[in-house]
Coordinates of C-alpha atoms in Angstrom, one line a residue:
Chain P
K1 CA 21.5 26.1 -84.8
N2 CA 24.2 27.0 -87.3
E3 CA 22.5 27.7 -90.9
V4 CA 25.0 26.4 -92.9
E5 CA 27.3 23.2 -92.3
Q6 CA 29.2 21.4 -93.7
S7 CA 30.7 17.5 -93.3
P8 CA 32.8 16.5 -92.6
Q9 CA 34.9 18.7 -90.7
N10 CA 38.2 17.3 -91.8
L11 CA 39.0 15.0 -94.2
T12 CA 42.2 13.2 -95.2
A13 CA 42.9 11.8 -98.6
Q14 CA 45.1 9.9 -100.8
E15 CA 46.7 11.0 -103.9
G16 CA 43.7 10.0 -106.5
E17 CA 40.9 9.3 -104.2
F18 CA 37.5 10.5 -105.2
I19 CA 36.5 13.8 -102.7
T20 CA 32.7 14.6 -101.8
I21 CA 32.1 18.4 -99.0
N22 CA 28.8 18.0 -98.2
C23 CA 26.4 21.5 -96.6
S24 CA 23.6 21.5 -96.2
Y25 CA 21.6 24.5 -95.2
S26 CA 18.4 24.7 -93.2
V27 CA 17.3 28.4 -95.3
G28 CA 15.4 29.6 -98.5
I29 CA 18.5 30.7 -100.7
S30 CA 19.3 32.0 -103.8
A31 CA 22.8 31.2 -104.2
L32 CA 24.9 29.0 -102.9
H33 CA 28.9 29.9 -103.1
W34 CA 31.9 27.2 -102.6
L35 CA 35.1 28.7 -102.1
Q36 CA 38.5 27.7 -101.4
Q37 CA 40.5 29.0 -98.4
H38 CA 44.3 27.9 -99.0
P39 CA 47.3 27.5 -96.2
G40 CA 48.5 31.2 -96.2
G41 CA 45.2 33.0 -96.2
G42 CA 43.6 33.9 -99.1
I43 CA 40.2 33.2 -100.4
V44 CA 39.5 32.1 -104.3
S45 CA 35.5 31.5 -105.1
L46 CA 34.6 27.8 -107.1
F47 CA 31.6 28.0 -107.9
M48 CA 28.1 30.1 -107.5
L49 CA 25.5 27.7 -108.3
S50 CA 21.2 28.1 -108.1
S51 CA 20.1 25.1 -109.6
G52 CA 22.0 21.8 -110.3
K53 CA 25.7 20.9 -111.7
K54 CA 28.7 22.7 -112.2
K55 CA 32.1 21.8 -113.5
H56 CA 35.7 22.8 -113.7
G57 CA 38.2 21.0 -114.4
R58 CA 38.9 18.7 -111.6
L59 CA 36.4 20.2 -109.5
I60 CA 32.0 19.1 -110.0
A61 CA 29.5 21.0 -107.8
T62 CA 26.0 20.1 -107.3
I63 CA 22.8 21.3 -105.3
N64 CA 19.4 20.4 -104.8
I65 CA 17.5 23.3 -104.0
Q66 CA 14.7 21.2 -102.3
E67 CA 17.0 19.1 -100.0
K68 CA 18.8 22.0 -99.1
H69 CA 22.4 20.4 -100.2
S70 CA 25.5 21.1 -101.9
S71 CA 28.1 18.4 -102.4
L72 CA 32.0 19.7 -103.8
H73 CA 33.3 16.8 -105.5
I74 CA 37.0 16.2 -106.6
T75 CA 38.1 13.9 -109.2
A76 CA 41.7 12.3 -108.9
S77 CA 42.4 14.5 -105.8
H78 CA 46.1 16.1 -105.7
P79 CA 47.6 17.1 -102.7
R80 CA 47.3 21.4 -104.5
D81 CA 44.3 20.7 -103.6
S82 CA 45.2 20.6 -99.4
A83 CA 43.0 23.6 -98.4
V84 CA 39.7 24.6 -96.5
Y85 CA 36.6 24.9 -98.5
I86 CA 34.0 27.1 -97.3
C87 CA 30.6 26.8 -98.7
A88 CA 28.7 30.2 -98.3
V89 CA 25.4 30.6 -99.4
N90 CA 23.0 34.1 -100.7
L91 CA 20.0 34.6 -98.8
L92 CA 16.5 34.4 -100.4
G93 CA 15.6 38.3 -101.3
G94 CA 19.2 39.1 -99.6
S95 CA 21.7 41.1 -101.2
Q96 CA 25.1 40.2 -100.8
G97 CA 25.5 41.6 -97.3
N98 CA 23.0 37.9 -96.7
L99 CA 26.1 36.0 -97.1
I100 CA 26.0 33.3 -94.2
F101 CA 29.4 30.7 -94.5
G102 CA 30.0 27.2 -93.1
K103 CA 32.8 26.7 -91.1
G104 CA 35.1 25.1 -93.5
T105 CA 36.3 20.9 -94.4
K106 CA 40.1 20.8 -94.0
L107 CA 41.2 18.5 -96.8
S108 CA 44.4 17.3 -97.0
V109 CA 45.2 14.9 -100.0
K110 CA 48.5 12.8 -99.2
P111 CA 51.1 11.8 -101.9
Chain L
N1 CA 44.7 43.4 -113.2
A2 CA 45.6 43.2 -109.7
G3 CA 41.9 42.6 -108.1
V4 CA 41.8 42.7 -104.7
T5 CA 44.7 44.0 -102.7
Q6 CA 44.6 44.4 -99.2
T7 CA 47.1 46.0 -97.2
P8 CA 49.0 45.6 -94.4
K9 CA 49.3 41.3 -94.2
F10 CA 50.5 41.4 -90.6
Q11 CA 49.9 44.2 -88.5
V12 CA 50.3 43.9 -84.1
L13 CA 49.1 46.5 -82.3
K14 CA 48.7 47.5 -78.4
T15 CA 45.3 48.2 -77.3
G16 CA 43.7 50.9 -77.9
Q17 CA 46.3 51.9 -80.4
S18 CA 43.9 53.0 -83.7
M19 CA 44.9 52.3 -87.5
T20 CA 43.5 51.3 -90.6
L21 CA 43.0 48.7 -93.0
Q22 CA 43.3 48.5 -96.5
C23 CA 41.5 48.0 -99.5
A24 CA 41.3 48.8 -103.1
Q25 CA 39.6 46.3 -105.5
D26 CA 40.2 47.5 -109.6
M27 CA 37.5 45.7 -111.4
N28 CA 34.7 48.9 -110.9
H29 CA 32.9 46.4 -108.6
E30 CA 30.2 48.1 -107.1
Y31 CA 29.7 45.6 -104.0
M32 CA 32.8 46.1 -101.2
S33 CA 33.0 43.8 -98.1
W34 CA 35.1 43.2 -95.0
Y35 CA 34.5 40.3 -93.1
R36 CA 36.5 39.0 -90.0
Q37 CA 38.0 35.0 -89.3
D38 CA 38.0 33.9 -86.6
P39 CA 39.4 29.6 -85.7
G40 CA 35.8 27.6 -85.0
M41 CA 33.8 30.6 -86.8
G42 CA 32.2 31.0 -90.8
L43 CA 33.5 33.8 -92.3
R44 CA 31.8 37.4 -90.3
L45 CA 30.5 40.1 -91.9
I46 CA 32.0 43.5 -90.3
H47 CA 30.4 45.8 -92.6
Y48 CA 29.1 46.4 -96.4
S49 CA 29.1 49.2 -99.1
V50 CA 26.7 48.4 -101.9
G51 CA 28.8 52.1 -103.4
A52 CA 30.5 54.8 -103.5
G53 CA 29.6 57.5 -100.5
I54 CA 27.1 53.8 -99.0
T55 CA 27.8 51.9 -96.1
D56 CA 26.4 49.2 -94.0
Q57 CA 26.1 47.9 -90.7
G58 CA 27.1 44.2 -90.9
E59 CA 26.6 41.1 -88.2
V60 CA 30.0 42.6 -86.6
P61 CA 30.1 46.3 -87.0
N62 CA 31.2 47.4 -83.1
G63 CA 34.6 48.6 -83.3
Y64 CA 35.4 49.1 -86.6
N65 CA 34.4 52.2 -89.0
V66 CA 34.2 51.8 -92.4
S67 CA 34.0 54.8 -95.7
R68 CA 33.8 54.6 -99.4
S69 CA 34.9 57.3 -101.5
T70 CA 35.8 56.1 -104.1
T71 CA 34.2 53.2 -105.7
E72 CA 37.9 51.5 -106.1
D73 CA 38.3 52.1 -102.4
F74 CA 37.3 50.4 -99.2
P75 CA 39.1 51.4 -95.4
L76 CA 38.6 49.4 -92.3
R77 CA 39.2 51.6 -89.3
L78 CA 40.0 49.7 -85.8
L79 CA 39.1 53.3 -84.3
S80 CA 40.7 52.1 -80.2
A81 CA 42.2 48.3 -80.8
A82 CA 41.0 45.7 -78.5
P83 CA 42.1 41.7 -77.6
S84 CA 39.4 40.4 -79.0
Q85 CA 39.5 42.3 -82.0
T86 CA 42.6 39.9 -82.7
S87 CA 41.7 37.9 -86.2
V88 CA 42.0 37.2 -89.8
Y89 CA 40.5 40.1 -91.5
F90 CA 39.5 39.5 -95.3
C91 CA 38.7 42.4 -98.0
A92 CA 35.5 41.5 -100.4
S93 CA 34.3 41.9 -104.0
S94 CA 31.7 41.7 -106.3
Y95 CA 30.1 43.2 -109.6
G96 CA 26.5 44.2 -108.0
A97 CA 25.4 43.9 -104.9
S98 CA 22.3 42.1 -105.8
S99 CA 23.7 37.9 -105.1
G100 CA 24.2 35.3 -107.2
N101 CA 27.7 37.3 -107.9
T102 CA 31.1 35.8 -108.0
I103 CA 32.7 37.3 -105.1
Y104 CA 36.9 38.5 -105.2
F105 CA 38.3 37.7 -101.7
G106 CA 41.6 39.7 -100.9
E107 CA 44.7 37.6 -99.2
G108 CA 43.6 38.6 -95.8
S109 CA 45.3 40.4 -93.3
W110 CA 46.7 38.8 -90.1
L111 CA 46.1 41.1 -86.9
T112 CA 47.1 40.5 -83.3
V113 CA 46.1 43.1 -80.8
V114 CA 48.3 42.9 -77.4

């Protein structure tokens, strides 16, 4: 059983749509990361959160520690948002060496 | 400020050859790590370092060697390349080794072993 599950695996949206990507985990964590990987491969950190909600531009990340669930929302989606979004968690009591990654959600936004 | 720089971007090796993937960061980060990314799987940790002179194994260390002689550099050596090592490799760094630090990734290195 994967300790970090993302859904959906693939998502196609029309430009302007509101998008939600989900991440569920089965272990105790100290922090959760949302990463973005563009075609061509580079990975960029979008958010790191341990509670509540964070917002950056059109991106919003939320986490519910009790329910072991996080969501990444994209408002007013744009084709440039097309990428793979990866959820990763730091194990409770662990270091950065104890990061566990989800398999990613591939998002395609059509114009 | 270049961030995390990986070289080469692309490499084709023959089985049995050795090579070194270079990784350098200019952010004075203590923590550096190497991951591999394979289709259908999440990133998996190969080796990591919490500071100069200190390295440790991750989830999939076999066939790889690392050293950390300076804060800036963390090269990954493939000792005798095998087709199973065909993958995309990412170097990453963060300010500290404790969890909750933002992670910075390199652009990736595509390695094919034939």
